[in-house]
Amino acid sequence: MKKKRPSLKDIADALNISTTTVSFVLNGKGEEKKISKELIAKVEAHLKEINYKPNLVARSLRTGSTRVLVFMVEDISNSHFSKVGRIIEDISYKNDYRVLFCSTENDVKRTQDLIHLFHERQVDGFIIVPPPGIEKEISYLLENEVPVVLFDRKIPDLEADYVIINNFEGAKQSTQHLIDSGYKNIAFITIDLDQIQMHDREAGYIAALEESGFSPNILKIPYDTSNIPSSREKIKKFIEKNKDIDAIFFATNYLSQSGLKCIHQIDAKLINKLGIISFDDSNFFEMYSPTVSAFAQPVDEMANQLMKIMLSKLKNKEQGVPSKVVLDGTLVTRESSLKK
Amino acid sequence: MKKKRPSLKDIADALNISTTTVSFVLNGKGEEKKISKELIAKVEAHLKEINYKPNLVARSLRTGSTRVLVFMVEDISNSHFSKVGRIIEDISYKNDYRVLFCSTENDVKRTQDLIHLFHERQVDGFIIVPPPGIEKEISYLLENEVPVVLFDRKIPDLEADYVIINNFEGAKQSTQHLIDSGYKNIAFITIDLDQIQMHDREAGYIAALEESGFSPNILKIPYDTSNIPSSREKIKKFIEKNKDIDAIFFATNYLSQSGLKCIHQIDAKLINKLGIISFDDSNFFEMYSPTVSAFAQPVDEMANQLMKIMLSKLKNKEQGVPSKVVLDGTLVTRESSLKK
DNA sequence: CTGAAAGCGCTAACAT
DNA sequence: ATGTTAGCGCTTTCAG
């Protein structure tokens, strides 16, 4: 049963009217264009009957807009990002945009490919968690007046809109919380990545310790191995070597998960002696035993701000001064950071 | 700096040649079309210089192909699906296709929207984990000769290609493993969903028990609440009520994760007394304490078969008899299913 | 109130 | 060896 997809023209021919009329009805402009009630009804009935689906590729070529946005994050399966994504999707939908999700894995090459892929396919806007080294592609988009909003981290020296949180304050508060709980020897396990949000978290950690007269103890793991055995080895060795540590502050939620596993491997009882807190929350933390404290980012607000900026850029092609939004997070205290 | 995106025509004009020539060079058909080396070099140099990006929307409209595939699964963040997705992406890339990922959440409405969204945008093929009730949309795609391959589950009475695993055998083997480990009172916790793969898993469980003369003990959780507190309550009550249970077989990896949390809440020591096995593996199971046994699906092979079928459908528009592939999984035994 | 027709950027059959 | 040109399916201006 060979069914050539029906086109607007086919419909017009079948009804003996012009494609213009069909197009107007299709786009709900019937009233506006003063097409008679009867004709509108007739066309709509026919559209329904043959279950007509317009060819949006043709429409996009004509209108110059795909009504598609792209949401590119480090890892869409990370609950922090997927929660933001979900809200973005809702807001977009209400504004007649669809959103495509993808993971950069913090890999420049992959991110470049994705940006080109979507830009060539004419998506209308990008919301991006930029991996290190992606400045050039972002600038390229900006020069071509493609709406771009960064989040989670900014790119220094780039005049782009962004929504981030105050990483320094968050890290400082988290560290302070451990200090307040009575921990005295707090280690910081982070990713060895030259990104501003990581630097800020480290600085916040150090600042809190210094105020209380404690000294920092930092382990940096290479990013590319953060999910595989070798990084776990590093964490394991670090913990075994530093017997005096009584608490650990992990710089990201996935580091915490790796770390928790290491701690368990070293000694099943160890987890109950150590104070633990994680930057970024995770569903997993509520399931773990003990439940894990975290510094949570304001997911709803981030998504709302992101879309507010994006929609305004989509509306006014002329872009004024970039919006630079810095939000505050919230400390979520659970069992892992109580004094043992 | 208003930069109108350059078109093929702009380039042709700039170089004083025709768009045909530029198009041929752009598509690497220069040699084939016997365009002189010098001209090819000149055009390529210019393309590079202005960093030309073709408008793929226009190309797609013209060629009728977007070279985009869609991979729709229940939840792309579930490691079972994301692993398959990763391989699919690799194979697609090598064949010059890009793939878009999305989650159906097993929701018909959402899946319908996604199918329409992508079909209207003319994607070239769909790889789908079909939620219950999606038959009509799948048939629609089939009738319109859009390549579709189902996986993880088939739709009874629908003549579609699919790649699934032998759920009955897998469940039977898993149950048998618990029996072999000495457990005598094995419960089965599953999702109350009228889907064939769930029925098969249940049947496999029952078959194994019957062969050994044990009797089944099944809890069915409504799907829509599987991730939220109420389902955990159900699991909790079930476990508390059935004190004699010495092992539990969870029908999916996310059920296992919920279940593990419940078990922990009831009694932190309980997990060490109960035998646990999960259908579908998860990264989480290696991290948990104890590590969790699982019946793992053959991820690589599934992805390869899926793409083999998809690529052949993409090549030969005429579709013959649907390919129906049923694979075997592997039992991965870890700490949780050893005799305690 | 409705229709004719131009054109979005690209490809490829057909000319030359 | 390179150019001319007709569309792909749709929107929208302008005419009637």
mmCIF file with all atom_site columns, C-alpha atoms in Angstrom, chain B residues 97-197:
data_model
loop_
_atom_site.group_PDB
_atom_site.id
_atom_site.type_symbol
_atom_site.label_atom_id
_atom_site.label_alt_id
_atom_site.label_comp_id
_atom_site.label_asym_id
_atom_site.label_entity_id
_atom_site.label_seq_id
_atom_site.pdbx_PDB_ins_code
_atom_site.Cartn_x
_atom_site.Cartn_y
_atom_site.Cartn_z
_atom_site.occupancy
_atom_site.B_iso_or_equiv
_atom_site.pdbx_formal_charge
_atom_site.auth_seq_id
_atom_site.auth_comp_id
_atom_site.auth_asym_id
_atom_site.auth_atom_id
_atom_site.pdbx_PDB_model_num
ATOM 1   C CA . TYR B 1 97  ? 23.005 9.134   10.466 1.00 0.00 ? 97  TYR B CA 1
ATOM 2   C CA . ARG B 1 98  ? 22.544 11.188  13.601 1.00 0.00 ? 98  ARG B CA 1
ATOM 3   C CA . VAL B 1 99  ? 20.373 9.957   16.404 1.00 0.00 ? 99  VAL B CA 1
ATOM 4   C CA . LEU B 1 100 ? 18.055 11.804  18.721 1.00 0.00 ? 100 LEU B CA 1
ATOM 5   C CA . PHE B 1 101 ? 17.275 10.365  22.137 1.00 0.00 ? 101 PHE B CA 1
ATOM 6   C CA . CYS B 1 102 ? 14.113 10.712  24.101 1.00 0.00 ? 102 CYS B CA 1
ATOM 7   C CA . SER B 1 103 ? 12.194 9.197   26.982 1.00 0.00 ? 103 SER B CA 1
ATOM 8   C CA . THR B 1 104 ? 8.591  8.073   26.665 1.00 0.00 ? 104 THR B CA 1
ATOM 9   C CA . GLU B 1 105 ? 8.194  7.450   30.388 1.00 0.00 ? 105 GLU B CA 1
ATOM 10  C CA . ASN B 1 106 ? 5.950  4.658   29.211 1.00 0.00 ? 106 ASN B CA 1
ATOM 11  C CA . ASP B 1 107 ? 3.290  7.271   28.689 1.00 0.00 ? 107 ASP B CA 1
ATOM 12  C CA . VAL B 1 108 ? 1.137  6.852   25.569 1.00 0.00 ? 108 VAL B CA 1
ATOM 13  C CA . LYS B 1 109 ? 0.203  10.482  25.221 1.00 0.00 ? 109 LYS B CA 1
ATOM 14  C CA . ARG B 1 110 ? 3.789  11.601  25.464 1.00 0.00 ? 110 ARG B CA 1
ATOM 15  C CA . THR B 1 111 ? 4.908  8.929   23.045 1.00 0.00 ? 111 THR B CA 1
ATOM 16  C CA . GLN B 1 112 ? 2.249  9.901   20.531 1.00 0.00 ? 112 GLN B CA 1
ATOM 17  C CA . ASP B 1 113 ? 3.391  13.495  20.725 1.00 0.00 ? 113 ASP B CA 1
ATOM 18  C CA . LEU B 1 114 ? 6.981  12.492  20.214 1.00 0.00 ? 114 LEU B CA 1
ATOM 19  C CA . ILE B 1 115 ? 6.163  10.263  17.264 1.00 0.00 ? 115 ILE B CA 1
ATOM 20  C CA . HIS B 1 116 ? 4.182  13.030  15.599 1.00 0.00 ? 116 HIS B CA 1
ATOM 21  C CA . LEU B 1 117 ? 6.786  15.615  16.421 1.00 0.00 ? 117 LEU B CA 1
ATOM 22  C CA . PHE B 1 118 ? 9.519  13.648  14.749 1.00 0.00 ? 118 PHE B CA 1
ATOM 23  C CA . HIS B 1 119 ? 7.464  12.267  11.927 1.00 0.00 ? 119 HIS B CA 1
ATOM 24  C CA . GLU B 1 120 ? 6.337  15.747  10.932 1.00 0.00 ? 120 GLU B CA 1
ATOM 25  C CA . ARG B 1 121 ? 9.957  16.748  11.019 1.00 0.00 ? 121 ARG B CA 1
ATOM 26  C CA . GLN B 1 122 ? 10.658 13.904  8.650  1.00 0.00 ? 122 GLN B CA 1
ATOM 27  C CA . VAL B 1 123 ? 13.097 11.796  10.614 1.00 0.00 ? 123 VAL B CA 1
ATOM 28  C CA . ASP B 1 124 ? 14.199 8.765   8.644  1.00 0.00 ? 124 ASP B CA 1
ATOM 29  C CA . GLY B 1 125 ? 13.539 6.031   11.189 1.00 0.00 ? 125 GLY B CA 1
ATOM 30  C CA . PHE B 1 126 ? 12.335 5.116   14.652 1.00 0.00 ? 126 PHE B CA 1
ATOM 31  C CA . ILE B 1 127 ? 13.725 2.685   17.196 1.00 0.00 ? 127 ILE B CA 1
ATOM 32  C CA . ILE B 1 128 ? 11.088 2.428   19.886 1.00 0.00 ? 128 ILE B CA 1
ATOM 33  C CA . VAL B 1 129 ? 10.400 0.754   23.197 1.00 0.00 ? 129 VAL B CA 1
ATOM 34  C CA . PRO B 1 130 ? 6.625  0.819   22.819 1.00 0.00 ? 130 PRO B CA 1
ATOM 35  C CA . PRO B 1 131 ? 4.476  1.788   25.795 1.00 0.00 ? 131 PRO B CA 1
ATOM 36  C CA . PRO B 1 132 ? 1.138  0.015   26.149 1.00 0.00 ? 132 PRO B CA 1
ATOM 37  C CA . GLY B 1 133 ? -1.549 1.462   23.906 1.00 0.00 ? 133 GLY B CA 1
ATOM 38  C CA . ILE B 1 134 ? 0.737  2.810   21.207 1.00 0.00 ? 134 ILE B CA 1
ATOM 39  C CA . GLU B 1 135 ? -0.303 0.264   18.540 1.00 0.00 ? 135 GLU B CA 1
ATOM 40  C CA . LYS B 1 136 ? -2.195 2.812   16.460 1.00 0.00 ? 136 LYS B CA 1
ATOM 41  C CA . GLU B 1 137 ? 0.700  5.208   16.059 1.00 0.00 ? 137 GLU B CA 1
ATOM 42  C CA . ILE B 1 138 ? 3.083  2.405   15.212 1.00 0.00 ? 138 ILE B CA 1
ATOM 43  C CA . SER B 1 139 ? 0.679  1.101   12.592 1.00 0.00 ? 139 SER B CA 1
ATOM 44  C CA . TYR B 1 140 ? 0.385  4.591   11.218 1.00 0.00 ? 140 TYR B CA 1
ATOM 45  C CA . LEU B 1 141 ? 4.143  4.830   10.778 1.00 0.00 ? 141 LEU B CA 1
ATOM 46  C CA . LEU B 1 142 ? 4.239  1.396   9.228  1.00 0.00 ? 142 LEU B CA 1
ATOM 47  C CA . GLU B 1 143 ? 1.509  2.269   6.752  1.00 0.00 ? 143 GLU B CA 1
ATOM 48  C CA . ASN B 1 144 ? 3.422  5.353   5.784  1.00 0.00 ? 144 ASN B CA 1
ATOM 49  C CA . GLU B 1 145 ? 6.455  3.172   5.229  1.00 0.00 ? 145 GLU B CA 1
ATOM 50  C CA . VAL B 1 146 ? 8.519  4.860   7.889  1.00 0.00 ? 146 VAL B CA 1
ATOM 51  C CA . PRO B 1 147 ? 11.168 2.405   9.103  1.00 0.00 ? 147 PRO B CA 1
ATOM 52  C CA . VAL B 1 148 ? 10.363 1.309   12.663 1.00 0.00 ? 148 VAL B CA 1
ATOM 53  C CA . VAL B 1 149 ? 12.075 -1.262  14.843 1.00 0.00 ? 149 VAL B CA 1
ATOM 54  C CA . LEU B 1 150 ? 10.709 -2.115  18.261 1.00 0.00 ? 150 LEU B CA 1
ATOM 55  C CA . PHE B 1 151 ? 12.803 -3.346  21.094 1.00 0.00 ? 151 PHE B CA 1
ATOM 56  C CA . ASP B 1 152 ? 12.665 -4.546  24.660 1.00 0.00 ? 152 ASP B CA 1
ATOM 57  C CA . ARG B 1 153 ? 9.098  -5.622  23.995 1.00 0.00 ? 153 ARG B CA 1
ATOM 58  C CA . LYS B 1 154 ? 6.948  -6.477  21.025 1.00 0.00 ? 154 LYS B CA 1
ATOM 59  C CA . ILE B 1 155 ? 3.352  -5.615  20.315 1.00 0.00 ? 155 ILE B CA 1
ATOM 60  C CA . PRO B 1 156 ? 1.237  -8.747  19.857 1.00 0.00 ? 156 PRO B CA 1
ATOM 61  C CA . ASP B 1 157 ? -0.624 -8.955  16.554 1.00 0.00 ? 157 ASP B CA 1
ATOM 62  C CA . LEU B 1 158 ? 1.461  -6.238  14.979 1.00 0.00 ? 158 LEU B CA 1
ATOM 63  C CA . GLU B 1 159 ? 3.599  -7.132  12.005 1.00 0.00 ? 159 GLU B CA 1
ATOM 64  C CA . ALA B 1 160 ? 6.596  -5.070  13.029 1.00 0.00 ? 160 ALA B CA 1
ATOM 65  C CA . ASP B 1 161 ? 10.292 -5.819  13.282 1.00 0.00 ? 161 ASP B CA 1
ATOM 66  C CA . TYR B 1 162 ? 11.596 -6.199  16.798 1.00 0.00 ? 162 TYR B CA 1
ATOM 67  C CA . VAL B 1 163 ? 14.551 -7.225  18.943 1.00 0.00 ? 163 VAL B CA 1
ATOM 68  C CA . ILE B 1 164 ? 13.719 -8.530  22.383 1.00 0.00 ? 164 ILE B CA 1
ATOM 69  C CA . ILE B 1 165 ? 15.105 -10.968 24.895 1.00 0.00 ? 165 ILE B CA 1
ATOM 70  C CA . ASN B 1 166 ? 13.668 -14.170 26.157 1.00 0.00 ? 166 ASN B CA 1
ATOM 71  C CA . ASN B 1 167 ? 12.014 -12.791 29.259 1.00 0.00 ? 167 ASN B CA 1
ATOM 72  C CA . PHE B 1 168 ? 10.505 -16.080 30.279 1.00 0.00 ? 168 PHE B CA 1
ATOM 73  C CA . GLU B 1 169 ? 13.830 -17.883 30.259 1.00 0.00 ? 169 GLU B CA 1
ATOM 74  C CA . GLY B 1 170 ? 15.602 -15.017 31.968 1.00 0.00 ? 170 GLY B CA 1
ATOM 75  C CA . ALA B 1 171 ? 13.103 -14.885 34.791 1.00 0.00 ? 171 ALA B CA 1
ATOM 76  C CA . LYS B 1 172 ? 13.150 -18.624 35.114 1.00 0.00 ? 172 LYS B CA 1
ATOM 77  C CA . GLN B 1 173 ? 16.941 -18.740 35.302 1.00 0.00 ? 173 GLN B CA 1
ATOM 78  C CA . SER B 1 174 ? 17.024 -15.940 37.843 1.00 0.00 ? 174 SER B CA 1
ATOM 79  C CA . THR B 1 175 ? 14.492 -17.672 40.042 1.00 0.00 ? 175 THR B CA 1
ATOM 80  C CA . GLN B 1 176 ? 16.278 -20.969 39.644 1.00 0.00 ? 176 GLN B CA 1
ATOM 81  C CA . HIS B 1 177 ? 19.492 -19.302 40.752 1.00 0.00 ? 177 HIS B CA 1
ATOM 82  C CA . LEU B 1 178 ? 17.838 -18.202 43.982 1.00 0.00 ? 178 LEU B CA 1
ATOM 83  C CA . ILE B 1 179 ? 16.492 -21.705 44.490 1.00 0.00 ? 179 ILE B CA 1
ATOM 84  C CA . ASP B 1 180 ? 19.941 -23.148 43.870 1.00 0.00 ? 180 ASP B CA 1
ATOM 85  C CA . SER B 1 181 ? 21.327 -20.768 46.478 1.00 0.00 ? 181 SER B CA 1
ATOM 86  C CA . GLY B 1 182 ? 19.015 -22.382 48.989 1.00 0.00 ? 182 GLY B CA 1
ATOM 87  C CA . TYR B 1 183 ? 16.200 -19.874 49.219 1.00 0.00 ? 183 TYR B CA 1
ATOM 88  C CA . LYS B 1 184 ? 12.815 -21.441 49.732 1.00 0.00 ? 184 LYS B CA 1
ATOM 89  C CA . ASN B 1 185 ? 10.386 -18.586 49.971 1.00 0.00 ? 185 ASN B CA 1
ATOM 90  C CA . ILE B 1 186 ? 10.997 -16.387 46.975 1.00 0.00 ? 186 ILE B CA 1
ATOM 91  C CA . ALA B 1 187 ? 8.760  -13.397 46.333 1.00 0.00 ? 187 ALA B CA 1
ATOM 92  C CA . PHE B 1 188 ? 8.348  -11.627 42.991 1.00 0.00 ? 188 PHE B CA 1
ATOM 93  C CA . ILE B 1 189 ? 7.782  -7.881  42.913 1.00 0.00 ? 189 ILE B CA 1
ATOM 94  C CA . THR B 1 190 ? 6.636  -6.553  39.584 1.00 0.00 ? 190 THR B CA 1
ATOM 95  C CA . ILE B 1 191 ? 4.780  -3.783  37.824 1.00 0.00 ? 191 ILE B CA 1
ATOM 96  C CA . ASP B 1 192 ? 1.078  -4.071  37.202 1.00 0.00 ? 192 ASP B CA 1
ATOM 97  C CA . LEU B 1 193 ? 1.299  -3.377  33.526 1.00 0.00 ? 193 LEU B CA 1
ATOM 98  C CA . ASP B 1 194 ? -0.381 -5.329  30.778 1.00 0.00 ? 194 ASP B CA 1
ATOM 99  C CA . GLN B 1 195 ? 2.753  -5.781  28.759 1.00 0.00 ? 195 GLN B CA 1
ATOM 100 C CA . ILE B 1 196 ? 3.981  -8.999  27.379 1.00 0.00 ? 196 ILE B CA 1
ATOM 101 C CA . GLN B 1 197 ? 7.485  -8.781  28.753 1.00 0.00 ? 197 GLN B CA 1
#
